[in-house]
Coordinates of N, CA and C and ligand atoms in Angstrom, one line a residue:
M18 N -8.3 15.6 -15.0 CA -7.7 14.3 -14.4 C -6.1 14.4 -14.6
H19 N -5.5 14.2 -13.5 CA -4.0 14.3 -13.5 C -3.4 13.0 -13.2
I20 N -2.7 12.4 -14.2 CA -2.0 11.2 -13.9 C -0.5 11.3 -13.8
R21 N 0.1 10.8 -12.7 CA 1.5 11.1 -12.5 C 2.2 9.7 -12.9
V22 N 2.9 9.7 -14.1 CA 3.5 8.5 -14.5 C 5.0 8.6 -14.0
I23 N 5.3 7.5 -13.2 CA 6.6 7.4 -12.7 C 7.5 6.4 -13.3
N24 N 8.5 6.9 -14.0 CA 9.5 6.0 -14.5 C 10.5 5.6 -13.4
P25 N 10.5 4.4 -12.9 CA 11.3 4.1 -11.6 C 12.9 4.2 -12.0
N26 N 13.2 4.1 -13.2 CA 14.7 4.3 -13.4 C 15.0 5.8 -13.6
T27 N 16.3 6.2 -13.5 CA 16.7 7.7 -13.5 C 17.1 8.2 -14.8
T28 N 16.8 7.4 -15.9 CA 17.2 7.9 -17.3 C 16.1 8.8 -17.9
A29 N 16.3 10.1 -18.0 CA 15.4 11.1 -18.2 C 14.8 10.9 -19.7
G30 N 15.7 10.5 -20.5 CA 15.2 10.3 -22.0 C 14.3 9.2 -22.0
M31 N 14.3 8.1 -21.2 CA 13.3 7.1 -21.2 C 12.0 7.7 -20.5
T32 N 12.1 8.5 -19.5 CA 10.9 9.2 -19.0 C 10.2 10.0 -20.0
A33 N 11.0 10.6 -20.9 CA 10.3 11.4 -21.9 C 9.6 10.5 -23.0
T34 N 10.2 9.5 -23.3 CA 9.6 8.5 -24.2 C 8.3 7.9 -23.6
I35 N 8.3 7.5 -22.3 CA 7.1 7.0 -21.6 C 6.2 8.1 -21.5
G36 N 6.5 9.4 -21.2 CA 5.6 10.4 -21.1 C 4.8 10.7 -22.3
E37 N 5.5 10.7 -23.5 CA 4.9 11.0 -24.8 C 4.0 9.9 -25.2
A38 N 4.3 8.6 -24.9 CA 3.4 7.4 -25.2 C 2.1 7.6 -24.4
A39 N 2.3 8.0 -23.1 CA 1.1 8.2 -22.2 C 0.2 9.3 -22.8
R40 N 0.9 10.3 -23.2 CA 0.0 11.5 -23.7 C -0.7 11.2 -24.8
R41 N 0.0 10.4 -25.8 CA -0.7 10.1 -27.1 C -2.0 9.3 -26.8
I42 N -2.0 8.5 -25.8 CA -3.1 7.6 -25.7 C -4.2 8.2 -24.6
A43 N -3.8 9.2 -23.9 CA -4.7 9.7 -22.8 C -5.9 10.4 -23.5
A44 N -7.0 10.4 -22.8 CA -8.2 11.1 -23.2 C -8.1 12.5 -23.1
P45 N -8.8 13.4 -23.9 CA -8.8 14.8 -23.8 C -9.1 15.2 -22.4
G46 N -8.4 16.0 -21.8 CA -8.7 16.4 -20.4 C -7.9 15.6 -19.4
T47 N -7.1 14.6 -19.8 CA -6.3 13.9 -19.0 C -4.9 14.6 -19.1
R48 N -4.3 15.0 -18.0 CA -3.0 15.6 -17.9 C -2.0 14.6 -17.4
I49 N -0.9 14.4 -18.2 CA 0.1 13.5 -17.8 C 1.4 14.2 -17.3
T50 N 1.8 13.8 -16.0 CA 3.1 14.3 -15.7 C 4.1 13.1 -15.6
A51 N 5.2 13.1 -16.4 CA 6.1 12.0 -16.3 C 7.2 12.4 -15.6
V52 N 7.6 11.5 -14.6 CA 8.8 11.9 -13.7 C 9.7 10.7 -13.5
E53 N 10.9 11.0 -13.0 CA 11.8 9.9 -12.6 C 12.3 10.3 -11.2
P54 N 12.7 9.2 -10.4 CA 13.3 9.6 -9.1 C 14.5 10.4 -9.1
A55 N 14.9 11.2 -8.0 CA 16.1 11.9 -8.0 C 17.4 11.2 -8.0
G56 N 17.2 9.9 -7.5 CA 18.4 9.1 -7.5 C 18.0 7.6 -7.6
G57 N 19.0 6.7 -8.1 CA 18.7 5.4 -8.2 C 19.3 4.8 -9.4
P58 N 19.0 3.5 -9.8 CA 19.6 3.0 -11.0 C 19.1 3.6 -12.3
V59 N 20.1 3.7 -13.3 CA 19.8 4.3 -14.5 C 18.9 3.3 -15.4
S60 N 18.8 2.1 -15.0 CA 18.1 1.0 -15.7 C 17.7 0.0 -14.6
I61 N 16.6 -0.8 -14.8 CA 16.3 -1.8 -13.7 C 16.4 -3.1 -14.4
E62 N 17.3 -3.9 -14.0 CA 17.6 -5.2 -14.8 C 17.9 -6.3 -13.7
S63 N 17.6 -6.1 -12.5 CA 17.9 -7.1 -11.5 C 17.1 -6.8 -10.2
H64 N 17.1 -7.8 -9.3 CA 16.3 -7.7 -8.0 C 17.0 -6.6 -7.2
F65 N 18.3 -6.4 -7.3 CA 18.9 -5.3 -6.6 C 18.5 -4.0 -7.1
D66 N 18.5 -3.8 -8.5 CA 18.0 -2.6 -9.0 C 16.6 -2.2 -8.7
E67 N 15.8 -3.3 -8.7 CA 14.3 -3.1 -8.2 C 14.2 -2.6 -6.8
A68 N 14.9 -3.2 -6.0 CA 14.8 -2.9 -4.4 C 15.1 -1.4 -4.3
I69 N 16.2 -1.0 -5.0 CA 16.7 0.5 -4.8 C 15.6 1.4 -5.4
S70 N 15.2 1.0 -6.6 CA 14.2 1.9 -7.3 C 12.9 2.1 -6.6
A71 N 12.5 1.1 -5.8 CA 11.2 1.2 -5.2 C 11.1 2.3 -4.2
V72 N 12.3 2.7 -3.6 CA 12.3 3.8 -2.6 C 12.0 5.2 -3.4
G73 N 12.7 5.2 -4.6 CA 12.5 6.4 -5.5 C 11.0 6.5 -5.9
V74 N 10.4 5.4 -6.2 CA 9.0 5.4 -6.5 C 8.1 6.0 -5.4
L75 N 8.4 5.6 -4.2 CA 7.6 6.0 -3.0 C 7.9 7.5 -2.8
D76 N 9.1 8.0 -3.0 CA 9.2 9.5 -3.0 C 8.5 10.2 -3.9
E77 N 8.3 9.6 -5.2 CA 7.5 10.4 -6.2 C 6.0 10.2 -5.9
V78 N 5.5 9.2 -5.3 CA 4.1 9.2 -4.8 C 3.9 10.3 -3.8
I79 N 4.8 10.3 -2.8 CA 4.5 11.3 -1.8 C 4.5 12.7 -2.4
T80 N 5.4 13.0 -3.3 CA 5.5 14.3 -4.0 C 4.0 14.6 -4.8
G81 N 3.6 13.5 -5.4 CA 2.3 13.5 -6.1 C 1.2 13.7 -5.3
E82 N 1.2 13.2 -4.1 CA 0.1 13.5 -3.2 C 0.0 14.9 -2.8
R83 N 1.2 15.5 -2.5 CA 1.2 17.0 -2.3 C 0.8 17.8 -3.5
E84 N 0.9 17.2 -4.7 CA 0.6 18.1 -5.9 C -0.9 17.7 -6.4
G85 N -1.5 16.8 -5.7 CA -2.9 16.4 -6.0 C -3.1 15.5 -7.1
A86 N -2.2 14.6 -7.5 CA -2.3 13.7 -8.5 C -3.6 12.8 -8.3
D87 N -4.3 12.5 -9.4 CA -5.5 11.6 -9.3 C -5.2 10.2 -9.4
A88 N -4.1 9.9 -10.0 CA -3.7 8.4 -10.3 C -2.2 8.3 -10.5
Y89 N -1.6 7.2 -10.2 CA -0.2 7.0 -10.5 C 0.0 5.7 -11.4
V90 N 1.0 5.8 -12.3 CA 1.4 4.7 -13.0 C 2.9 4.4 -12.7
I91 N 3.2 3.1 -12.4 CA 4.6 2.8 -12.1 C 5.1 2.1 -13.4
A92 N 5.9 2.8 -14.2 CA 6.3 2.5 -15.6 C 7.6 1.6 -15.6
C93 N 7.6 0.6 -14.9 CA 8.8 -0.3 -15.0 C 8.2 -1.7 -14.9
F94 N 8.5 -2.7 -15.8 CA 7.8 -4.0 -15.9 C 7.8 -4.9 -14.6
G95 N 8.7 -4.6 -13.7 CA 8.7 -5.3 -12.4 C 7.7 -4.7 -11.4
D96 N 7.1 -3.7 -11.8 CA 6.2 -3.0 -10.9 C 6.8 -2.7 -9.5
P97 N 8.0 -2.1 -9.4 CA 8.7 -2.0 -8.1 C 7.9 -1.1 -7.2
G98 N 7.8 -1.5 -6.0 CA 7.1 -0.7 -4.9 C 5.6 -0.6 -5.0
L99 N 5.0 -1.5 -5.9 CA 3.6 -1.2 -6.2 C 2.7 -1.2 -4.9
L100 N 2.7 -2.2 -4.0 CA 1.8 -2.4 -2.9 C 2.2 -1.3 -1.8
A101 N 3.5 -1.0 -1.8 CA 3.9 0.1 -0.8 C 3.4 1.4 -1.3
A102 N 3.5 1.6 -2.6 CA 2.9 3.0 -3.2 C 1.5 3.1 -2.9
R103 N 0.8 1.9 -3.0 CA -0.7 2.0 -2.8 C -1.0 2.4 -1.3
E104 N -0.2 2.0 -0.4 CA -0.5 2.3 1.0 C -0.5 3.9 1.2
L105 N 0.3 4.5 0.3 CA 0.6 6.0 0.5 C -0.6 6.9 0.0
T106 N -1.6 6.3 -0.6 CA -2.5 7.2 -1.4 C -3.9 6.5 -1.5
R107 N -4.9 7.3 -1.6 CA -6.3 6.9 -1.9 C -6.4 6.7 -3.4
A108 N -5.6 7.3 -4.2 CA -5.6 7.3 -5.6 C -5.3 5.9 -6.2
P109 N -5.7 5.6 -7.3 CA -5.3 4.3 -8.0 C -3.8 4.4 -8.3
V110 N -3.1 3.2 -8.0 CA -1.8 3.1 -8.6 C -1.6 1.9 -9.3
I111 N -1.2 2.0 -10.6 CA -1.2 0.9 -11.5 C 0.2 0.6 -11.9
G112 N 0.6 -0.7 -11.8 CA 1.9 -1.2 -12.4 C 1.6 -1.6 -13.8
I113 N 2.8 -1.3 -14.6 CA 2.5 -1.6 -16.1 C 2.5 -3.1 -16.3
A114 N 3.1 -3.9 -15.6 CA 3.1 -5.4 -15.8 C 1.7 -5.9 -15.6
E115 N 1.1 -5.5 -14.3 CA -0.3 -6.0 -14.0 C -1.3 -5.4 -15.0
A116 N -1.1 -4.2 -15.4 CA -2.1 -3.5 -16.4 C -2.0 -4.4 -17.7
A117 N -0.8 -4.6 -18.2 CA -0.7 -5.4 -19.4 C -1.3 -6.8 -19.3
F118 N -1.1 -7.5 -18.2 CA -1.6 -8.8 -17.9 C -3.1 -8.7 -18.0
H119 N -3.7 -7.8 -17.4 CA -5.1 -7.8 -17.3 C -5.7 -7.5 -18.7
M120 N -5.2 -6.5 -19.4 CA -5.6 -6.1 -20.7 C -5.5 -7.4 -21.6
A121 N -4.3 -8.1 -21.6 CA -4.1 -9.2 -22.5 C -5.1 -10.3 -22.3
T122 N -5.6 -10.5 -21.1 CA -6.5 -11.6 -20.9 C -7.9 -11.2 -21.3
L123 N -8.2 -10.0 -21.5 CA -9.4 -9.5 -22.0 C -9.6 -9.8 -23.5
I124 N -8.5 -9.9 -24.2 CA -8.6 -9.9 -25.7 C -8.0 -11.4 -26.1
S125 N -7.4 -12.2 -25.3 CA -6.9 -13.5 -25.7 C -7.0 -14.5 -24.5
T126 N -7.0 -15.8 -24.8 CA -6.8 -16.8 -23.7 C -5.5 -17.0 -23.2
R127 N -4.5 -16.8 -24.2 CA -3.1 -17.0 -23.7 C -2.2 -15.9 -24.4
F128 N -1.2 -15.5 -23.7 CA -0.2 -14.5 -24.2 C 1.2 -14.9 -23.8
S129 N 2.1 -14.4 -24.6 CA 3.5 -14.5 -24.2 C 4.1 -13.0 -23.9
I130 N 5.1 -13.0 -23.2 CA 5.8 -11.7 -22.9 C 7.1 -11.7 -23.5
V131 N 7.3 -10.5 -24.2 CA 8.7 -10.3 -24.8 C 9.3 -9.2 -24.0
T132 N 10.4 -9.6 -23.2 CA 11.0 -8.6 -22.3 C 12.4 -8.3 -22.8
T133 N 13.2 -7.6 -22.0 CA 14.6 -7.1 -22.4 C 15.6 -8.3 -22.2
L134 N 16.0 -8.6 -21.0 CA 17.0 -9.6 -20.8 C 16.4 -10.9 -20.2
G135 N 17.1 -11.9 -20.4 CA 16.7 -13.2 -19.9 C 16.7 -13.1 -18.3
R136 N 17.6 -12.5 -17.7 CA 17.6 -12.4 -16.2 C 16.5 -11.7 -15.7
T137 N 15.8 -10.7 -16.4 CA 14.7 -10.1 -15.9 C 13.5 -10.8 -16.0
G138 N 13.5 -11.9 -16.9 CA 12.3 -12.7 -17.2 C 11.8 -13.3 -15.8
I139 N 12.7 -13.7 -14.8 CA 12.2 -14.3 -13.6 C 11.3 -13.3 -12.8
I140 N 11.7 -12.0 -13.0 CA 10.8 -11.0 -12.2 C 9.4 -11.0 -12.8
A141 N 9.3 -11.1 -14.2 CA 8.0 -11.2 -14.8 C 7.2 -12.5 -14.4
E142 N 8.1 -13.6 -14.2 CA 7.5 -14.9 -13.8 C 7.0 -14.9 -12.4
H143 N 7.7 -14.1 -11.5 CA 7.2 -14.0 -10.1 C 5.9 -13.2 -10.1
L144 N 5.9 -12.1 -11.0 CA 4.6 -11.3 -11.0 C 3.4 -12.1 -11.5
L145 N 3.7 -12.9 -12.6 CA 2.5 -13.7 -13.1 C 2.0 -14.6 -12.0
E146 N 2.9 -15.2 -11.2 CA 2.4 -16.0 -10.0 C 1.7 -15.2 -9.0
Q147 N 2.3 -14.1 -8.6 CA 1.7 -13.2 -7.6 C 0.3 -12.7 -7.9
Y148 N 0.1 -12.3 -9.2 CA -1.0 -11.7 -9.7 C -2.1 -12.7 -10.2
G149 N -1.7 -14.0 -10.2 CA -2.6 -15.1 -10.7 C -2.8 -15.2 -12.1
F150 N -1.8 -14.8 -12.9 CA -1.8 -14.9 -14.4 C -1.0 -16.0 -14.9
R151 N -0.4 -16.8 -14.0 CA 0.5 -17.8 -14.6 C 0.0 -18.7 -15.6
H152 N -1.4 -19.1 -15.5 CA -1.9 -20.0 -16.6 C -2.3 -19.3 -17.8
H153 N -2.3 -18.0 -17.9 CA -2.6 -17.2 -19.1 C -1.4 -17.0 -19.9
C154 N -0.2 -17.2 -19.4 CA 1.0 -16.8 -20.0 C 1.7 -18.1 -20.5
R155 N 2.0 -18.2 -21.8 CA 2.6 -19.4 -22.3 C 4.1 -19.3 -22.1
R156 N 4.7 -18.2 -22.3 CA 6.2 -18.1 -22.3 C 6.7 -16.7 -22.0
V157 N 7.6 -16.6 -21.2 CA 8.4 -15.3 -21.1 C 9.5 -15.4 -22.0
R158 N 9.7 -14.6 -22.9 CA 10.8 -14.5 -23.9 C 11.6 -13.2 -23.6
A159 N 12.9 -13.4 -24.0 CA 13.8 -12.2 -23.9 C 14.5 -11.8 -25.2
A160 N 14.5 -10.6 -25.6 CA 15.1 -10.1 -26.7 C 16.6 -10.0 -26.6
E161 N 17.1 -10.1 -25.3 CA 18.5 -10.0 -24.9 C 18.9 -8.6 -25.3
I162 N 18.2 -7.6 -24.9 CA 18.6 -6.2 -25.1 C 18.7 -5.5 -23.7
P163 N 19.9 -5.0 -23.3 CA 19.9 -4.2 -22.1 C 18.9 -3.0 -22.2
V164 N 18.3 -2.6 -21.1 CA 17.3 -1.6 -21.1 C 17.8 -0.4 -21.9
L165 N 19.0 0.1 -21.5 CA 19.4 1.5 -22.2 C 19.7 1.3 -23.7
D166 N 19.9 0.1 -24.1 CA 20.0 -0.1 -25.6 C 18.7 0.3 -26.4
L167 N 17.6 0.3 -25.6 CA 16.3 0.7 -26.3 C 16.4 2.2 -26.7
E168 N 17.2 3.0 -25.9 CA 17.4 4.3 -26.2 C 18.5 4.5 -27.2
A169 N 19.7 3.9 -26.9 CA 20.9 4.1 -27.6 C 20.9 3.4 -29.0
D170 N 20.4 2.3 -29.1 CA 20.5 1.5 -30.3 C 19.1 1.2 -30.9
G171 N 18.2 2.2 -31.1 CA 16.9 2.1 -31.3 C 16.5 1.1 -32.4
D172 N 17.1 1.2 -33.6 CA 16.6 0.3 -34.8 C 17.1 -1.2 -34.5
A173 N 18.3 -1.3 -34.1 CA 18.7 -2.8 -33.8 C 17.9 -3.4 -32.7
A174 N 17.5 -2.6 -31.7 CA 16.7 -3.2 -30.6 C 15.2 -3.5 -31.1
L175 N 14.7 -2.5 -31.9 CA 13.4 -2.8 -32.4 C 13.3 -4.0 -33.2
N176 N 14.3 -4.2 -34.1 CA 14.4 -5.4 -35.0 C 14.5 -6.7 -34.1
R177 N 15.3 -6.7 -33.1 CA 15.4 -7.8 -32.2 C 14.1 -8.1 -31.5
I178 N 13.4 -7.1 -31.1 CA 12.1 -7.3 -30.4 C 11.1 -7.8 -31.6
I179 N 11.0 -7.4 -32.7 CA 10.1 -7.8 -33.7 C 10.4 -9.3 -34.0
E180 N 11.7 -9.7 -34.1 CA 12.0 -11.1 -34.4 C 11.5 -12.0 -33.3
E181 N 11.7 -11.6 -32.1 CA 11.3 -12.3 -30.9 C 9.7 -12.5 -30.9
C182 N 9.1 -11.3 -31.2 CA 7.6 -11.3 -31.1 C 7.1 -12.3 -32.2
K183 N 7.8 -12.4 -33.4 CA 7.3 -13.3 -34.5 C 7.5 -14.7 -34.1
R184 N 8.6 -15.0 -33.4 CA 8.9 -16.4 -32.9 C 7.8 -16.6 -31.9
A185 N 7.3 -15.8 -31.1 CA 6.2 -15.9 -30.1 C 5.0 -16.3 -30.8
R186 N 4.7 -15.5 -31.9 CA 3.5 -15.7 -32.7 C 3.4 -17.1 -33.3
D187 N 4.6 -17.5 -33.8 CA 4.6 -18.8 -34.6 C 4.8 -19.9 -33.8
E188 N 5.4 -19.9 -32.5 CA 5.7 -21.1 -31.8 C 4.9 -21.2 -30.5
D189 N 4.3 -20.2 -30.0 CA 3.7 -20.3 -28.6 C 2.3 -20.6 -28.5
G190 N 1.6 -20.6 -29.6 CA 0.1 -20.9 -29.6 C -0.7 -19.8 -28.8
I191 N -0.4 -18.6 -29.0 CA -0.9 -17.5 -28.3 C -1.8 -16.6 -29.2
G192 N -2.6 -15.7 -28.5 CA -3.4 -14.7 -29.1 C -2.9 -13.3 -29.1
A193 N -1.9 -13.0 -28.1 CA -1.5 -11.7 -27.8 C 0.0 -11.7 -27.3
I194 N 0.6 -10.6 -27.4 CA 2.0 -10.4 -26.9 C 2.0 -9.2 -26.0
V195 N 2.6 -9.4 -24.7 CA 2.8 -8.3 -23.8 C 4.2 -7.9 -24.0
L196 N 4.5 -6.5 -24.2 CA 5.8 -6.0 -24.2 C 6.4 -5.8 -22.8
G197 N 7.6 -6.3 -22.5 CA 8.0 -6.3 -21.1 C 9.0 -5.3 -20.7
C198 N 8.8 -4.1 -21.0 CA 9.7 -3.0 -20.6 C 9.0 -1.6 -20.8
G199 N 9.1 -0.7 -19.9 CA 8.5 0.6 -20.1 C 9.2 1.3 -21.1
G200 N 10.4 1.1 -21.4 CA 11.1 1.8 -22.6 C 10.7 1.3 -23.9
M201 N 9.8 0.3 -24.0 CA 9.2 -0.1 -25.3 C 7.9 0.6 -25.6
A202 N 7.5 1.6 -24.8 CA 6.2 2.3 -24.9 C 5.9 2.9 -26.2
D203 N 7.0 3.3 -26.9 CA 6.8 4.0 -28.2 C 6.8 3.0 -29.4
L204 N 7.0 1.7 -29.1 CA 7.3 0.8 -30.2 C 6.0 0.1 -30.6
T205 N 5.0 0.2 -29.8 CA 3.8 -0.7 -29.9 C 3.2 -0.8 -31.4
D206 N 2.9 0.4 -31.9 CA 2.3 0.4 -33.2 C 3.2 -0.3 -34.3
T207 N 4.4 0.1 -34.2 CA 5.4 -0.6 -35.3 C 5.4 -2.0 -35.1
I208 N 5.4 -2.5 -33.9 CA 5.6 -4.0 -33.7 C 4.3 -4.7 -34.1
A209 N 3.2 -4.0 -33.7 CA 1.9 -4.6 -34.0 C 1.7 -4.8 -35.6
A210 N 2.2 -3.7 -36.3 CA 2.0 -3.7 -37.8 C 2.8 -4.9 -38.4
E211 N 4.0 -5.1 -37.8 CA 5.0 -6.1 -38.3 C 4.5 -7.5 -37.9
V212 N 4.0 -7.7 -36.8 CA 3.7 -9.0 -36.2 C 2.3 -9.5 -36.5
G213 N 1.4 -8.6 -36.5 CA 0.0 -8.9 -37.0 C -0.8 -9.6 -36.0
L214 N -0.5 -9.4 -34.6 CA -1.5 -9.8 -33.6 C -1.4 -8.8 -32.5
P215 N -2.3 -8.8 -31.7 CA -2.5 -7.6 -30.7 C -1.2 -7.6 -29.8
I216 N -0.6 -6.4 -29.6 CA 0.5 -6.1 -28.8 C 0.0 -5.2 -27.7
V217 N 0.2 -5.8 -26.5 CA -0.2 -4.9 -25.3 C 0.9 -4.4 -24.7
E218 N 0.9 -3.1 -24.4 CA 2.0 -2.4 -23.8 C 1.6 -1.8 -22.5
G219 N 2.3 -1.8 -21.5 CA 1.8 -1.5 -20.1 C 1.7 -0.1 -19.8
V220 N 2.4 0.9 -20.3 CA 2.3 2.2 -20.0 C 0.9 2.7 -20.6
T221 N 0.6 2.3 -21.8 CA -0.6 2.8 -22.5 C -1.8 2.2 -21.8
A222 N -1.6 0.8 -21.5 CA -2.7 0.0 -20.8 C -3.0 0.7 -19.4
S223 N -2.0 1.1 -18.7 CA -2.2 1.7 -17.4 C -2.9 3.0 -17.4
V224 N -2.5 3.8 -18.4 CA -3.2 5.1 -18.5 C -4.7 4.9 -18.7
K225 N -5.0 4.0 -19.7 CA -6.5 3.7 -19.8 C -7.2 3.1 -18.6
L226 N -6.5 2.2 -18.0 CA -7.0 1.6 -16.7 C -7.2 2.7 -15.6
A227 N -6.3 3.5 -15.5 CA -6.4 4.6 -14.5 C -7.6 5.6 -14.8
E228 N -7.6 5.9 -16.2 CA -8.8 6.7 -16.5 C -10.2 5.9 -16.2
A229 N -10.2 4.6 -16.5 CA -11.4 3.9 -16.1 C -11.8 3.9 -14.6
L230 N -10.7 3.7 -13.9 CA -11.0 3.6 -12.4 C -11.5 5.0 -11.9
I231 N -10.8 6.1 -12.4 CA -11.3 7.4 -11.9 C -12.7 7.6 -12.5
G232 N -12.9 7.3 -13.7 CA -14.3 7.5 -14.1 C -15.3 6.7 -13.4
L233 N -15.0 5.5 -12.7 CA -15.9 4.7 -11.9 C -15.9 5.3 -10.6
G234 N -15.1 6.2 -10.2 CA -15.0 6.7 -8.8 C -14.4 5.7 -7.9
L235 N -13.4 4.9 -8.5 CA -12.8 3.9 -7.6 C -11.3 4.3 -7.4
G236 N -10.9 4.1 -6.1 CA -9.5 4.4 -5.7 C -9.0 3.3 -4.9
T237 N -7.7 3.4 -4.4 CA -7.1 2.3 -3.6 C -7.9 2.2 -2.3
S238 N -8.3 1.1 -2.0 CA -9.0 0.8 -0.7 C -8.1 1.2 0.5
K239 N -8.7 1.8 1.5 CA -7.9 2.1 2.7 C -8.5 1.2 3.8
H240 N -9.2 0.1 3.5 CA -9.7 -0.9 4.4 C -8.9 -2.1 4.3
G241 N -8.1 -2.4 5.3 CA -7.3 -3.6 5.3 C -5.7 -3.2 5.1
D242 N -5.1 -4.1 4.3 CA -3.6 -4.0 4.3 C -3.1 -2.9 3.5
L243 N -4.0 -2.2 2.6 CA -3.5 -1.0 1.9 C -3.8 0.3 2.6
A244 N -4.2 0.2 3.9 CA -4.4 1.4 4.7 C -3.0 2.1 4.8
F245 N -3.1 3.5 5.1 CA -1.8 4.2 5.3 C -1.0 3.6 6.2
P246 N 0.4 3.5 6.0 CA 1.3 2.8 7.0 C 1.2 3.6 8.3
R247 N 1.4 2.8 9.4 CA 1.3 3.4 10.7 C 2.6 4.4 10.8
P248 N 2.2 5.6 11.2 CA 3.4 6.6 11.4 C 4.3 6.1 12.5
K249 N 5.6 6.3 12.2 CA 6.6 5.8 13.2 C 7.9 6.5 12.8
P250 N 8.8 6.5 13.7 CA 10.2 7.1 13.4 C 10.9 6.2 12.4
M251 N 11.5 6.8 11.5 CA 12.5 6.1 10.6 C 13.9 6.7 10.8
T252 N 14.9 5.9 10.7 CA 16.3 6.4 11.1 C 17.1 6.6 9.9
G253 N 18.2 7.2 10.0 CA 19.3 7.3 9.0 C 18.8 8.0 7.7
Q254 N 19.1 7.4 6.6 CA 18.8 8.0 5.3 C 17.3 8.0 5.1
F255 N 16.5 7.2 5.9 CA 15.1 7.3 5.7 C 14.3 8.2 6.6
E256 N 15.0 9.0 7.3 CA 14.3 9.8 8.3 C 13.3 10.7 7.6
R257 N 13.3 11.0 6.3 CA 12.3 11.8 5.7 C 10.9 11.1 5.7
F258 N 10.9 9.8 5.9 CA 9.6 9.0 6.0 C 9.1 8.9 7.4
S259 N 9.8 9.6 8.3 CA 9.3 9.5 9.7 C 8.0 10.1 9.9
H260 N 7.1 9.6 10.8 CA 5.8 10.0 11.1 C 5.1 10.5 9.9
L261 N 5.1 9.7 8.8 CA 4.4 10.0 7.6 C 2.8 10.0 7.9
T262 N 2.2 11.1 7.4 CA 0.8 11.1 7.5 C 0.1 11.3 6.2
P263 N -1.1 11.0 5.9 CA -1.7 11.2 4.6 C -1.7 12.8 4.3
A264 N -1.3 13.0 3.0 CA -1.3 14.4 2.6 C -2.8 14.9 2.3
R265 N -3.8 13.9 2.1 CA -5.2 14.3 1.9 C -6.0 13.1 2.1
Ligands
2AL309 C1 12.6 -2.5 -17.0 C2 11.7 -1.4 -17.3 O1 10.5 -1.6 -17.6 N1 12.5 -0.3 -17.1 C3 13.7 -0.7 -16.7 O2 14.6 0.1 -16.4 N2 13.7 -2.1 -16.6 N3 12.2 -3.9 -16.8 C4 12.5 -4.7 -17.9 N4 12.2 -6.0 -17.8 O3 13.2 -4.3 -18.9

């Protein structure tokens, strides 16, 4: 089984962190390829960053289709390009936010999210609405850490996240915490040990969900709106997407 884990931002160090976390949790026999787009924002912290990164995600799914990937993980907490990516493949495509929300509701009735910056919290709020998890989430909290500080300023960032998780535990009346950034994928065990309640992290949750779907023989439905996009000319910088047809 080959899972292609796509880090939608272009910071290779973060892709490596995400890939290692995915490999640690993967079942024997699961191969993880961790990649980032050739171009785009180095971190995703706004609607603008998200919109641009989504195109890179689609390029990576198209490449994965040629290479025969069995499933895809979109490893950014805004799940950029998720539905568009699903149109391009029969394989399961899992966004780390939706994976974490699903997992958290299986082990608790209420959870809070601890994400990076306050301004990205609205992206998580929109996803909660869109996916139908609004009533399961008590609060979206921010540690006020720019995404790249997770790489550059590891210990300070970790301590800020732990502090915010402890506040969530003590103030929010919750049973679990969802970590709100792909770059937190390697911090789960440390945070769980410090905070003492279940910590759900989306990259690892996505790998296990992808394995489960493949094990069940389930992939993205091609019946209805997730059917392959109708081939058509695309102009200018998007000409490479012209007359796109399924690779398999
Ligand atoms: C993210 C994420 O997961 N990766 C990134 O670059 N930005 N989202 C976030 N809320 O921090």
